[in-house]
mmCIF file of C-alpha atoms and ligand atoms in Angstrom:
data_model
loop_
_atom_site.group_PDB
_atom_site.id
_atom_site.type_symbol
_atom_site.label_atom_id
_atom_site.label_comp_id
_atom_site.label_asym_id
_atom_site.label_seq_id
_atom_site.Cartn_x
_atom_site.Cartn_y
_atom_site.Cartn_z
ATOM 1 C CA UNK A 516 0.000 0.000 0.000
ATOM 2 C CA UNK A 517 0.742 3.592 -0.757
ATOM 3 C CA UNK A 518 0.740 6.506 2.163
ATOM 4 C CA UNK A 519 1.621 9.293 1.695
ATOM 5 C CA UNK A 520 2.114 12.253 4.536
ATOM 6 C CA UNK A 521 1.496 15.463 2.856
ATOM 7 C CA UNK A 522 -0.068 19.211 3.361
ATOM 8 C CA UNK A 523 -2.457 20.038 1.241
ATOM 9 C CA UNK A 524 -1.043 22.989 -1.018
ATOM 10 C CA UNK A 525 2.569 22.082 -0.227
ATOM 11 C CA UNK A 526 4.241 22.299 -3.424
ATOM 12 C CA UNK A 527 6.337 19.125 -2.965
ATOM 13 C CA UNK A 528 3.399 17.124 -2.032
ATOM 14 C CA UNK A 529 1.620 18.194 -5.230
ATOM 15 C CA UNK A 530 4.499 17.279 -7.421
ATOM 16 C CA UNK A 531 3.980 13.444 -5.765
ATOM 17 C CA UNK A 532 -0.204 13.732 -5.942
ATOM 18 C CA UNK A 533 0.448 14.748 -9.314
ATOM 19 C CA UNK A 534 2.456 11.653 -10.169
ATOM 20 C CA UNK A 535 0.391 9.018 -8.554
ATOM 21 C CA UNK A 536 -2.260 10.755 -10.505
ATOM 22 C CA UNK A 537 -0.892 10.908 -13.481
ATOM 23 C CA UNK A 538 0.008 7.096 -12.869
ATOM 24 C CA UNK A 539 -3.604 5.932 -11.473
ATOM 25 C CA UNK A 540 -1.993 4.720 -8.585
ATOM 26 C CA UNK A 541 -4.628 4.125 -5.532
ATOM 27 C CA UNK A 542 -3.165 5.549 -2.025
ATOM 28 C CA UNK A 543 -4.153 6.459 1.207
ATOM 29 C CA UNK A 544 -2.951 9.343 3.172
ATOM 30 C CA UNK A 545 -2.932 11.701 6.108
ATOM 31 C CA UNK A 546 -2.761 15.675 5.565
ATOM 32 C CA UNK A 547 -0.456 17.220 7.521
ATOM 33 C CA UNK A 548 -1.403 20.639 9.620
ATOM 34 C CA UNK A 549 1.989 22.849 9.008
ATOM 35 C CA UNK A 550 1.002 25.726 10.485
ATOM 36 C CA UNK A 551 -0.175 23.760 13.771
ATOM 37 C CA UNK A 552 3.412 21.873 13.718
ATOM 38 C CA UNK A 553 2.390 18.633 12.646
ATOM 39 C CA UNK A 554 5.885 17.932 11.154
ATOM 40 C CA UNK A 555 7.264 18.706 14.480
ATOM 41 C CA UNK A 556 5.616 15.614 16.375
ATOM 42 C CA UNK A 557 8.263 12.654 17.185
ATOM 43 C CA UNK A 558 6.024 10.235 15.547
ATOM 44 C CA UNK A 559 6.671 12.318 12.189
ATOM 45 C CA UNK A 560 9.894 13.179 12.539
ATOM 46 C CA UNK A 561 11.119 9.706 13.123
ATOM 47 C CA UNK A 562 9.656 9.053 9.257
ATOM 48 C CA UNK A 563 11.112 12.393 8.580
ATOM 49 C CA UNK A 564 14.110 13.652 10.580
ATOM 50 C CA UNK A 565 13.701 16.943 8.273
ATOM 51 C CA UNK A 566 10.309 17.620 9.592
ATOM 52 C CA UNK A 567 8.994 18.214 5.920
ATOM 53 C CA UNK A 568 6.331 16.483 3.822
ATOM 54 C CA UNK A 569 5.903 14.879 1.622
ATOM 55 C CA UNK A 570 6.656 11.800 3.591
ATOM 56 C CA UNK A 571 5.796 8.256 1.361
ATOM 57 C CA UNK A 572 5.517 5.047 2.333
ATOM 58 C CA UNK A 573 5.431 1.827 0.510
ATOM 59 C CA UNK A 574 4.504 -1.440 1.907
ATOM 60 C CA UNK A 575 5.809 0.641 5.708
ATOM 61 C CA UNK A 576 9.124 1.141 4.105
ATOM 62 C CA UNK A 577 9.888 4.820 4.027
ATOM 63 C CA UNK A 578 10.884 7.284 1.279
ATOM 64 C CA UNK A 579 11.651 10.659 1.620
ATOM 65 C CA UNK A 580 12.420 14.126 -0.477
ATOM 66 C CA UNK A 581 9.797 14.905 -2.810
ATOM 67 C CA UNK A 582 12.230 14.324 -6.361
ATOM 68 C CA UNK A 583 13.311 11.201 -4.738
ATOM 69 C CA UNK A 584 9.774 10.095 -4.724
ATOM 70 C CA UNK A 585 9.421 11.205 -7.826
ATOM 71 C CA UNK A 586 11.874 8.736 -9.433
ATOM 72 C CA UNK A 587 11.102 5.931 -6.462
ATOM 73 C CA UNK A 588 7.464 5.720 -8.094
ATOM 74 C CA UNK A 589 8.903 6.105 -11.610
ATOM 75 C CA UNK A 590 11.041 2.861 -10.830
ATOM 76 C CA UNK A 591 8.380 0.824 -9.185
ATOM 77 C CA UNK A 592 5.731 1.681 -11.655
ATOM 78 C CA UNK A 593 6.872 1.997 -14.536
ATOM 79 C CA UNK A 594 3.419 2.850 -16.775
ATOM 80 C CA UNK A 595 2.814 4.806 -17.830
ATOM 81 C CA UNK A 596 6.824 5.750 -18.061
ATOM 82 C CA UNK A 597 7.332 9.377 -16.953
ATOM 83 C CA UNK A 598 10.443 9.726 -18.334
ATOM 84 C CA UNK A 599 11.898 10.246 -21.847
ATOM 85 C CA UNK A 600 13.580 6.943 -23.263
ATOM 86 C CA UNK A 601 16.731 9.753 -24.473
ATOM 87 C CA UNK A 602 19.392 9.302 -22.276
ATOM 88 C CA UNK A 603 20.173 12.885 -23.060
ATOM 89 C CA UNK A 604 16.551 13.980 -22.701
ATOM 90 C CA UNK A 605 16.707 12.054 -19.346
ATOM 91 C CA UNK A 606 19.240 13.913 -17.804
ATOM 92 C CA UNK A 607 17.232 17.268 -19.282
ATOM 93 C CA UNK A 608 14.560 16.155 -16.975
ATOM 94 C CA UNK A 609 17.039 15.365 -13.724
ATOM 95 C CA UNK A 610 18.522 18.405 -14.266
ATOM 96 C CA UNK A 611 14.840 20.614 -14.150
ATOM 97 C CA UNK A 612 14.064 18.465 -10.597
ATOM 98 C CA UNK A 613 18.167 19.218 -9.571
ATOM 99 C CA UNK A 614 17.183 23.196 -10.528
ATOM 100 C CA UNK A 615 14.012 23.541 -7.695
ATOM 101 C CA UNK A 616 16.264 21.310 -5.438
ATOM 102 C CA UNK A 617 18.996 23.396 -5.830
ATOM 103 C CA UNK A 618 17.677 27.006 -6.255
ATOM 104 C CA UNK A 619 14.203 27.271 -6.886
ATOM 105 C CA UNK A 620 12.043 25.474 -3.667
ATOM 106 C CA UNK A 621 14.160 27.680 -1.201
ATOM 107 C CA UNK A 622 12.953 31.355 -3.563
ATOM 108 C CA UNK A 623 9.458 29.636 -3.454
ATOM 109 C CA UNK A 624 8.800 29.113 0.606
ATOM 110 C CA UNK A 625 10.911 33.112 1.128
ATOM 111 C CA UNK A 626 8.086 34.843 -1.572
ATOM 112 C CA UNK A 627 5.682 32.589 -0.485
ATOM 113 C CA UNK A 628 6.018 33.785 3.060
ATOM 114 C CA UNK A 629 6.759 37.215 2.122
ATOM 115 C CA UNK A 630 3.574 37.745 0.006
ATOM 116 C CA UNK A 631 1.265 35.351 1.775
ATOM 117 C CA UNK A 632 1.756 32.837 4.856
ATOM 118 C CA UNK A 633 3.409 36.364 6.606
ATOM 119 C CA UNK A 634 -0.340 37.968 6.947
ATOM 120 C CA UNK A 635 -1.624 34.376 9.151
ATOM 121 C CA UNK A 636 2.004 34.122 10.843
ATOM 122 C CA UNK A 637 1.830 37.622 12.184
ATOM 123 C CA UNK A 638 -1.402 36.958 13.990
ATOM 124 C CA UNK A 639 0.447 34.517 16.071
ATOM 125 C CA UNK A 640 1.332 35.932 19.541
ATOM 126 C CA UNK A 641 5.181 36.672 19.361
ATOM 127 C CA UNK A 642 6.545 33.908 21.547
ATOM 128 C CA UNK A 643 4.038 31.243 19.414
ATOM 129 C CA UNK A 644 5.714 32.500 16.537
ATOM 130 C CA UNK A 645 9.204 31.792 17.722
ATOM 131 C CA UNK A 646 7.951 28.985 18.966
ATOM 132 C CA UNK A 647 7.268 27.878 16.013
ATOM 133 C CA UNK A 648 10.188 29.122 13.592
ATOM 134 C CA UNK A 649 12.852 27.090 17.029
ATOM 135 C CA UNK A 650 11.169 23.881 15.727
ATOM 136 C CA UNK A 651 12.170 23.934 12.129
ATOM 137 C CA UNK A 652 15.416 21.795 12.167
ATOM 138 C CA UNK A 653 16.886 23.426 9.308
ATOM 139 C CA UNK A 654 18.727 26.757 9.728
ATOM 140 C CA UNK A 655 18.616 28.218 6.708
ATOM 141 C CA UNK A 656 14.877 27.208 6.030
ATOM 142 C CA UNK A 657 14.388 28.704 9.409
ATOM 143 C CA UNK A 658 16.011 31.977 8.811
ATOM 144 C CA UNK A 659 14.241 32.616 5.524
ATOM 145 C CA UNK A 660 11.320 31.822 6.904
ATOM 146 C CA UNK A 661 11.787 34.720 9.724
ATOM 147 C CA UNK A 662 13.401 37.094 7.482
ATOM 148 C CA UNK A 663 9.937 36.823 4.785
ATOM 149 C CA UNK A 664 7.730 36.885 8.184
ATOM 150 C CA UNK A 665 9.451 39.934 9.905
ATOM 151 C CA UNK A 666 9.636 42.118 6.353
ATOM 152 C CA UNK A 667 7.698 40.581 3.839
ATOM 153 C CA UNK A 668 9.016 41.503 0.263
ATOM 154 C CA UNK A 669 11.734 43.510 2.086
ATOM 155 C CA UNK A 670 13.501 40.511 3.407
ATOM 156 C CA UNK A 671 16.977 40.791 1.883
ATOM 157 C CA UNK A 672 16.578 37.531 0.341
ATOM 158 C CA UNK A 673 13.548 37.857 -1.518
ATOM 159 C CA UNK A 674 15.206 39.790 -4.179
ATOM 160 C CA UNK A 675 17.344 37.009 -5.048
ATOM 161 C CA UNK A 676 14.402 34.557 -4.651
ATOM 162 C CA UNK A 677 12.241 36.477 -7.282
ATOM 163 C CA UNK A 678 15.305 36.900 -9.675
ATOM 164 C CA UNK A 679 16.005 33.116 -9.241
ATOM 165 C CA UNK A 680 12.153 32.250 -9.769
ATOM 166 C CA UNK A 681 12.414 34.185 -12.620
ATOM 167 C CA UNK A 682 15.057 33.087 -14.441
ATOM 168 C CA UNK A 683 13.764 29.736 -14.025
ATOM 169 C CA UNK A 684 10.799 30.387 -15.801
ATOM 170 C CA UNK A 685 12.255 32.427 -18.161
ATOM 171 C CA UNK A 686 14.460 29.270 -19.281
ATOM 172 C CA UNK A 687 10.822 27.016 -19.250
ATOM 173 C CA UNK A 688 9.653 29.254 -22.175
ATOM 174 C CA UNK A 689 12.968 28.985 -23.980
ATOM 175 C CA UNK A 690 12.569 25.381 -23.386
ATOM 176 C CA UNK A 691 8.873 24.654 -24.162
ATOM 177 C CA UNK A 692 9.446 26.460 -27.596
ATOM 178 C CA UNK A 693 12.040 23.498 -28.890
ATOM 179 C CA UNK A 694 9.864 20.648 -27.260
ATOM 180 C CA UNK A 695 5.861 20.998 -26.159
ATOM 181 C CA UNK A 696 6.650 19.166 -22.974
ATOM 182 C CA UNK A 697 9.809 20.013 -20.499
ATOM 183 C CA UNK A 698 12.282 17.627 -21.212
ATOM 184 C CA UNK A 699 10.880 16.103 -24.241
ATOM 185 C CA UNK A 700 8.000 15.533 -26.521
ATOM 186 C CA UNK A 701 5.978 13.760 -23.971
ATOM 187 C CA UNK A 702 4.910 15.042 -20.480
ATOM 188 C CA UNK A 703 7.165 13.646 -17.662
ATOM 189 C CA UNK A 704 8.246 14.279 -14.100
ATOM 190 C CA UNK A 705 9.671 17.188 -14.976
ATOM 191 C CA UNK A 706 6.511 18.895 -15.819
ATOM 192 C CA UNK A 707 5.068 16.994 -12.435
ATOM 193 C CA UNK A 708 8.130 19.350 -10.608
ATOM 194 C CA UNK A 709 7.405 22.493 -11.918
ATOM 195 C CA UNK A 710 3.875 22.381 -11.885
ATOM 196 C CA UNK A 711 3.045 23.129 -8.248
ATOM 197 C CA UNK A 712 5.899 26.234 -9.084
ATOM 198 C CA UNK A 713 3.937 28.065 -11.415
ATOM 199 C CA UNK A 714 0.962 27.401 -9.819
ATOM 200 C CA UNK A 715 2.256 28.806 -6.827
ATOM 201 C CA UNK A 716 3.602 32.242 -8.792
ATOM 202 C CA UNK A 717 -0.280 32.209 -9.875
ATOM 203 C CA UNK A 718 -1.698 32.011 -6.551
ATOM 204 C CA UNK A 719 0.153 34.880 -5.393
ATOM 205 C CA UNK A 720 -0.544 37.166 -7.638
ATOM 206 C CA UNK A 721 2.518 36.711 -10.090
ATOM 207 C CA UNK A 722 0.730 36.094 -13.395
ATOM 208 C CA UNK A 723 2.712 38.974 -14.819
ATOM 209 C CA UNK A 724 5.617 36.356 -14.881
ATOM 210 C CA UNK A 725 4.914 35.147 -17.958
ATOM 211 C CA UNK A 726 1.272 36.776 -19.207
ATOM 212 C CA UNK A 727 2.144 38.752 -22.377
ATOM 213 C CA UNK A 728 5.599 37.982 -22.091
ATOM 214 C CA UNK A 729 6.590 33.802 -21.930
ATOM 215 C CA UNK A 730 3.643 32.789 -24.530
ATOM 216 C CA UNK A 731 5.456 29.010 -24.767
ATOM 217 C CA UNK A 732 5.029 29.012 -20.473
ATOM 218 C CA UNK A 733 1.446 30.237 -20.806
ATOM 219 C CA UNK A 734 0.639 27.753 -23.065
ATOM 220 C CA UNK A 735 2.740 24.875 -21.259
ATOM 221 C CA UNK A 736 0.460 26.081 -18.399
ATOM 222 C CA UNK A 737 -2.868 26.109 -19.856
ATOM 223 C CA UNK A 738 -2.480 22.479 -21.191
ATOM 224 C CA UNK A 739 -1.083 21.638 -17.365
ATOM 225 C CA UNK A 740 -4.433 22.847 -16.054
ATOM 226 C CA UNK A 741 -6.712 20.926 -18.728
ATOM 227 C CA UNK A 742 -5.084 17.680 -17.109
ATOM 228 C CA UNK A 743 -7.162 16.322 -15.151
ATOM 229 C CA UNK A 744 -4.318 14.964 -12.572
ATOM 230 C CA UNK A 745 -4.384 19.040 -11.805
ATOM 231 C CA UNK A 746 -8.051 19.219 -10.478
ATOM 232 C CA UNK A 747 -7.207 15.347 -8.545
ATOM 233 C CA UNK A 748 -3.685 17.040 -6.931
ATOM 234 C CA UNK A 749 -4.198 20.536 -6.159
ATOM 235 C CA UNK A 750 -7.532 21.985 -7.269
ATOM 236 C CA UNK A 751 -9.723 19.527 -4.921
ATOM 237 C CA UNK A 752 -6.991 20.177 -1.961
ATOM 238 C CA UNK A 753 -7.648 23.917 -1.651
ATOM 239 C CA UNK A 754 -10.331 24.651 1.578
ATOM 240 C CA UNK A 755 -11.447 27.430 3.160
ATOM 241 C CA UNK A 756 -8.246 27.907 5.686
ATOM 242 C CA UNK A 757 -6.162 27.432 2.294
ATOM 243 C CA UNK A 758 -8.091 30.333 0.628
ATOM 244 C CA UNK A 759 -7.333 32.374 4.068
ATOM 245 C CA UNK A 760 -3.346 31.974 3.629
ATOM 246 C CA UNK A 761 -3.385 32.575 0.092
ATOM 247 C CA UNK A 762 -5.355 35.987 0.231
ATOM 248 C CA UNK A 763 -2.885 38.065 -1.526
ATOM 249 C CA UNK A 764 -3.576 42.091 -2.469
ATOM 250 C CA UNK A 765 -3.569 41.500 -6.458
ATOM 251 C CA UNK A 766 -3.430 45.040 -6.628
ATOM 252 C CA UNK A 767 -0.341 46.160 -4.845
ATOM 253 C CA UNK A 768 2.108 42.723 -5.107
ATOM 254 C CA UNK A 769 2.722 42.533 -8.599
ATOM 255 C CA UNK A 770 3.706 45.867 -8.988
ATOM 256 C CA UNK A 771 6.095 45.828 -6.132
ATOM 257 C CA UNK A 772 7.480 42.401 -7.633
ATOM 258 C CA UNK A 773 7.987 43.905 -11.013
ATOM 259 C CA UNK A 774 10.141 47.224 -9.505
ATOM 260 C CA UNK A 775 12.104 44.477 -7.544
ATOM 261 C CA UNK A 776 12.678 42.553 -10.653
ATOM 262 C CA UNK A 777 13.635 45.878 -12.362
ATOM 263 C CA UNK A 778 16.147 46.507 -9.754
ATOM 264 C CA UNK A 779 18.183 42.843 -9.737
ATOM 265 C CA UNK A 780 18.454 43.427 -13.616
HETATM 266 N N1 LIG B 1456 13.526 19.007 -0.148
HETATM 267 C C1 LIG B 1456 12.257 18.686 0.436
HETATM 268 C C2 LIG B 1456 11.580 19.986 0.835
HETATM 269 C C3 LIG B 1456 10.252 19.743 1.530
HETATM 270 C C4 LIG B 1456 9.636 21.022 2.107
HETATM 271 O O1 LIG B 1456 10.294 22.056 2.257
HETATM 272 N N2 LIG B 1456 8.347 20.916 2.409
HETATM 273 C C5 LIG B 1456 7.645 22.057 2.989
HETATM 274 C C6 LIG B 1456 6.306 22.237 2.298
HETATM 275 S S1 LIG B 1456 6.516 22.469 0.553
HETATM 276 C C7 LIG B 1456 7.380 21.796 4.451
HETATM 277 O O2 LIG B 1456 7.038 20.698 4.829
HETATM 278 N N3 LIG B 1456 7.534 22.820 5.310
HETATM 279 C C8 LIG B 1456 7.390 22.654 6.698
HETATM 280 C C9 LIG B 1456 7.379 23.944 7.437
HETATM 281 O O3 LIG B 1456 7.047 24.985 6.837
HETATM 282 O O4 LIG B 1456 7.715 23.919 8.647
HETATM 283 C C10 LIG B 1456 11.419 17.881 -0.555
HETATM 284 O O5 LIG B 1456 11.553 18.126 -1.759
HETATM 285 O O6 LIG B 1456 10.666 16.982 -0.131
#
């Protein structure tokens, strides 16, 4: 049996909905409450020393990082294959799920709580708040999630995080107009990783990203949505508390994301 340990509008727990979605692949599960600390509990953290979904297990043996999972379910399910036959094409598609590893998950969670999460977190009393940020094992995680909470698009990281979330799309469209899919002329993992990316950048406001500007990413992202493994992952997921975290002032965030951009160029 599949379970998986997830949140539900975590971006690395959609990219492994999306997969076992997009490979039929019945599972059972148990939604995680971040902003509670459920991924601070020992029970979790023993699956999870990281205290970060997603968290899958198989048959009660234990898999963890999201592009891990990724290519675990890839390799024990192999249809429908996810990944290009290329070799070269292959590592096209590693290298896409070594990019949000590397650079682009860490400029996510800093705009994400800069634009969004920051409004809910600052309702917490001060010493909940700390509370909270003292559990999160990982420093730097921890830091850049105090840094987007305390200053919001002012953090001094967030800068960086916008230019690196930008160039990333910006190389998507130069990608998507050589091949209609990421890494190749079929849809793969690597569109399962970026998806929840984009989506994100839509949900807070950052349309402007690639509206009237990346027309092979806008069109990459229409035919993402008209999947129906996107309404199964992350449409049905959103509730009402979800809506809460992700009210974002349209108005005045773009704008102030667009002079940032101007001034990293
Ligand atoms: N490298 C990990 C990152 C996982 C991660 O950062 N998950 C976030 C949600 S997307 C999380 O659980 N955050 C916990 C928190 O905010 O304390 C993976 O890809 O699985």
């Amino acid at each position: 049996m599949l379970f998986l340990h997830h949140g539900s509008t975590s971006v690395c727990a959609i990219k492994v909905r999306l997969a076992l979605a997009e490979k039929g692949l019945p599972w059972e599960g148990r939604v995680l409450d971040l902003r509670a600390g459920d991924q601070h509990r020992p029970e979790y953290l023993a699956l999870n020393p990281n205290g970060v979904v997603p968290t899958l297990e198989h048959d009660a043996r234990v898999i963890i990082e999201s592009t891990l999972i990724l290519e675990y379910l890839e390799d024990a399910f192999a249809q429908p294959g996810l990944m290009p036959a290329d070799p070269w094409q292959r590592a096209q598609a590693r290298l896409w799920m070594k990019r949000i590893d590397d650079t682009l998950h860490a400029a996510c969670s800093s705009i994400t709580f800069a634009i969004a999460f920051r409004r809910v977190m600052l309702r917490l009393s001060p010493q909940a708040l700390e509370a909270h940020l003292a559990r999160i094992p990982d420093v730097d995680y921890r830091e850049r999630q105090r840094a987007s909470i305390e200053h919001g698009l002012d953090a001094p990281g967030v800068v960086r995080s916008l230019r690196d979330y930008d160039r990333y799309l910006a190389d998507m469209d130069a990608a998507l107009a050589r091949t209609p899919w990421l890494a190749a002329d079929d849809y793969g993992l690597a569109d399962i990783a970026a998806t929840p990316y984009v989506n994100r950048a839509a949900m807070l406001g950052l349309e402007g990203m690639w509206q009237g500007q990346r027309p092979h990413l806008a069109a990459w992202f229409d035919r993402v949505r008209a999947r129906p493994s996107f309404d199964v992952a992350i449409t049905r997921w959103i509730a009402e508390p979800e809506r809460d975290r992700f009210t974002v002032d349209r108005a005045t965030v773009w704008p102030a994301v667009q002079r940032l951009l101007g001034e990293a160029r």
